[in-house]
Short mmCIF file of C-alpha atoms in Angstrom, two decimals:
data_model
loop_
_atom_site.label_atom_id
_atom_site.label_comp_id
_atom_site.label_asym_id
_atom_site.label_seq_id
_atom_site.Cartn_x
_atom_site.Cartn_y
_atom_site.Cartn_z
CA UNK A 11 25.23 10.34 -36.69
CA UNK A 12 28.69 11.12 -35.36
CA UNK A 13 30.04 8.20 -33.30
CA UNK A 14 31.71 10.66 -30.93
CA UNK A 15 28.38 12.21 -29.93
CA UNK A 16 26.73 10.92 -26.77
CA UNK A 17 23.37 9.29 -27.36
CA UNK A 18 20.40 11.12 -25.92
CA UNK A 19 18.39 9.07 -23.51
CA UNK A 20 14.95 8.25 -24.88
CA UNK A 21 11.80 7.56 -22.94
CA UNK A 22 11.88 3.97 -21.72
CA UNK A 23 8.08 3.86 -21.39
CA UNK A 24 6.63 6.15 -24.07
CA UNK A 25 3.07 4.77 -23.82
CA UNK A 26 2.98 5.28 -20.07
CA UNK A 27 4.40 8.79 -20.49
CA UNK A 28 1.77 9.53 -23.14
CA UNK A 29 -1.13 8.48 -20.90
CA UNK A 30 0.42 10.20 -17.89
CA UNK A 31 0.29 13.48 -19.78
CA UNK A 32 -2.94 12.74 -21.67
CA UNK A 33 -5.20 12.53 -18.62
CA UNK A 34 -3.78 15.72 -17.12
CA UNK A 35 -4.07 17.58 -20.42
CA UNK A 36 -7.56 16.28 -21.13
CA UNK A 37 -8.93 17.45 -17.77
CA UNK A 38 -7.33 20.87 -18.15
CA UNK A 39 -8.29 21.23 -21.81
CA UNK A 40 -11.88 20.16 -21.25
CA UNK A 41 -12.27 22.57 -18.36
CA UNK A 42 -10.77 25.51 -20.25
CA UNK A 43 -12.54 24.87 -23.56
CA UNK A 44 -15.91 23.98 -22.07
CA UNK A 45 -15.83 27.06 -19.85
CA UNK A 46 -15.45 29.10 -23.04
CA UNK A 47 -17.99 27.28 -25.22
CA UNK A 48 -20.54 25.53 -22.98
CA UNK A 49 -23.17 26.83 -20.59
CA UNK A 50 -23.96 23.64 -18.64
CA UNK A 51 -22.06 23.78 -15.38
CA UNK A 52 -23.18 20.28 -14.43
CA UNK A 53 -21.64 18.72 -17.54
CA UNK A 54 -18.45 20.73 -17.08
CA UNK A 55 -18.24 19.69 -13.43
CA UNK A 56 -18.93 16.00 -13.98
CA UNK A 57 -16.68 15.49 -17.02
CA UNK A 58 -13.79 17.54 -15.61
CA UNK A 59 -13.88 15.80 -12.23
CA UNK A 60 -14.12 12.36 -13.86
CA UNK A 61 -11.10 13.17 -16.06
CA UNK A 62 -9.18 14.47 -13.04
CA UNK A 63 -10.12 11.35 -11.05
CA UNK A 64 -8.92 9.16 -13.92
CA UNK A 65 -5.66 11.12 -13.94
CA UNK A 66 -5.35 10.68 -10.17
CA UNK A 67 -5.85 6.91 -10.44
CA UNK A 68 -3.50 6.48 -13.42
CA UNK A 69 -0.74 8.48 -11.74
CA UNK A 70 -1.16 6.82 -8.35
CA UNK A 71 -1.43 3.23 -9.55
CA UNK A 72 0.16 3.00 -12.99
CA UNK A 73 2.52 5.76 -14.10
CA UNK A 74 3.98 6.32 -10.64
CA UNK A 75 4.94 2.68 -10.39
CA UNK A 76 6.27 2.40 -13.95
CA UNK A 77 7.98 5.79 -14.40
CA UNK A 78 9.51 6.34 -10.94
CA UNK A 79 9.06 2.98 -9.22
CA UNK A 80 6.87 4.38 -6.45
CA UNK A 81 3.36 3.71 -5.21
CA UNK A 82 1.48 5.01 -2.20
CA UNK A 83 -1.82 4.62 -0.47
CA UNK A 84 -3.46 5.75 2.73
CA UNK A 85 -5.33 3.49 5.14
CA UNK A 86 -7.48 4.29 8.12
CA UNK A 87 -6.74 2.03 11.08
CA UNK A 88 -9.39 0.60 13.37
CA UNK A 89 -8.53 3.37 15.84
CA UNK A 90 -9.34 5.94 13.15
CA UNK A 91 -5.74 6.96 12.51
CA UNK A 92 -4.50 7.74 9.03
CA UNK A 93 -1.61 5.46 8.04
CA UNK A 94 0.50 6.15 4.96
CA UNK A 95 1.80 3.09 3.13
CA UNK A 96 4.63 3.30 0.62
CA UNK A 97 5.90 0.84 -1.93
CA UNK A 98 9.01 1.20 -4.03
CA UNK A 99 11.15 -0.92 -6.28
CA UNK A 100 14.22 -2.56 -4.81
CA UNK A 101 17.39 -0.46 -4.69
CA UNK A 102 18.93 -1.98 -7.81
CA UNK A 103 15.79 -1.32 -9.86
CA UNK A 104 15.43 2.24 -8.55
CA UNK A 105 18.92 3.06 -9.77
CA UNK A 106 17.93 1.92 -13.28
CA UNK A 107 14.87 4.22 -13.51
CA UNK A 108 14.97 6.19 -16.75
CA UNK A 109 15.76 9.81 -15.84
CA UNK A 110 13.78 11.22 -18.75
CA UNK A 111 10.68 9.27 -17.63
CA UNK A 112 11.21 10.38 -14.03
CA UNK A 113 11.68 14.00 -15.07
CA UNK A 114 8.47 13.98 -17.09
CA UNK A 115 6.63 12.40 -14.17
CA UNK A 116 7.74 14.95 -11.58
CA UNK A 117 7.46 18.02 -13.82
CA UNK A 118 3.94 17.20 -14.98
CA UNK A 119 2.89 16.30 -11.44
CA UNK A 120 3.84 19.78 -10.21
CA UNK A 121 2.85 21.73 -13.34
CA UNK A 122 -0.62 20.18 -13.23
CA UNK A 123 -1.17 21.54 -9.71
CA UNK A 124 0.20 24.94 -10.71
CA UNK A 125 -2.19 25.06 -13.69
CA UNK A 126 -5.18 24.22 -11.49
CA UNK A 127 -4.10 26.85 -8.93
CA UNK A 128 -3.83 29.43 -11.72
CA UNK A 129 -7.32 28.48 -12.96
CA UNK A 130 -8.57 28.80 -9.37
CA UNK A 131 -7.20 32.33 -9.13
CA UNK A 132 -8.80 33.11 -12.49
CA UNK A 133 -12.16 31.79 -11.21
CA UNK A 134 -11.83 33.96 -8.12
CA UNK A 135 -11.12 37.04 -10.24
CA UNK A 136 -14.17 36.27 -12.39
CA UNK A 137 -16.22 35.76 -9.20
CA UNK A 138 -17.34 32.30 -10.33
CA UNK A 139 -17.64 30.26 -7.14
CA UNK A 140 -19.21 27.34 -9.01
CA UNK A 141 -16.14 26.97 -11.24
CA UNK A 142 -13.93 27.42 -8.19
CA UNK A 143 -15.55 24.24 -6.84
CA UNK A 144 -14.46 22.29 -9.94
CA UNK A 145 -10.94 23.66 -9.66
CA UNK A 146 -10.86 22.91 -5.94
CA UNK A 147 -11.68 19.23 -6.51
CA UNK A 148 -9.10 18.91 -9.30
CA UNK A 149 -6.44 20.78 -7.32
CA UNK A 150 -7.12 18.56 -4.29
CA UNK A 151 -6.54 15.43 -6.37
CA UNK A 152 -3.33 16.88 -7.82
CA UNK A 153 -2.02 17.90 -4.39
CA UNK A 154 -2.89 14.49 -2.93
CA UNK A 155 -0.67 12.85 -5.56
CA UNK A 156 2.12 15.35 -4.90
CA UNK A 157 2.02 14.72 -1.16
CA UNK A 158 1.78 10.95 -1.59
CA UNK A 159 4.64 10.66 -4.07
CA UNK A 160 6.84 13.14 -2.20
CA UNK A 161 6.44 11.16 1.03
CA UNK A 162 7.00 7.94 -0.90
CA UNK A 163 10.20 9.29 -2.47
CA UNK A 164 11.50 10.33 0.96
CA UNK A 165 10.70 6.87 2.33
CA UNK A 166 12.48 5.23 -0.63
CA UNK A 167 15.56 7.40 -0.03
CA UNK A 168 15.61 6.35 3.64
CA UNK A 169 15.45 2.71 2.57
CA UNK A 170 18.30 3.21 0.09
CA UNK A 171 20.43 4.91 2.74
CA UNK A 172 19.70 2.14 5.26
CA UNK A 173 20.57 -0.50 2.65
CA UNK A 174 23.83 1.28 1.78
CA UNK A 175 24.74 1.62 5.46
CA UNK A 176 24.05 -2.07 6.11
CA UNK A 177 26.03 -3.10 3.02
CA UNK A 178 29.03 -0.95 3.92
CA UNK A 179 28.91 -2.08 7.55
CA UNK A 180 28.79 -5.75 6.59
CA UNK A 181 31.70 -5.35 4.15
CA UNK A 182 33.80 -3.48 6.69
CA UNK A 183 32.96 -6.10 9.29
CA UNK A 184 33.88 -8.98 6.98
CA UNK A 185 37.13 -7.21 5.98
CA UNK A 186 38.08 -6.73 9.63
CA UNK A 187 37.20 -10.34 10.46
CA UNK A 188 39.23 -11.66 7.55
CA UNK A 189 42.17 -9.45 8.54
CA UNK A 190 42.14 -10.84 12.10
CA UNK A 191 41.63 -14.41 10.97
CA UNK A 192 44.88 -14.20 8.97
CA UNK A 193 46.83 -13.23 12.08
#
């Protein structure tokens, strides 16, 4: 290896990346292959939805936290209102997130939804409403993760901006105070 060449950044969490992709790929692959080779809609529905639900849970609670430092959930208040809750790493830790891990996370999050939407269109063209139901459930889970993580990322950015503003303001204030205390 030439010492003058920049090192390529590797995945910091290869096992998490593997399982992040595995659950998405397994749900899609099972749906596609079983639709070609199996006749039992019930088995296709149950296994595909369970795999998609496992993917939803892994992304929401494991890979989202490890790969991009974000986690979200939704609560229903006593008044019946939906309340979004967001959790993110502290600002210093967010800056150190591996960009290759983050890129894989976001790309697969969106590509998974696009694949399910494409399969939904294909089911519509084939006039298979039963398979459209499977795709609808899987697409709903994928979109829920997209919405949750997108809102969480926006909330994290607001927190980072607020932290930076407070830090700069406190430094400017201390600089001004020290300048006047010298006089």
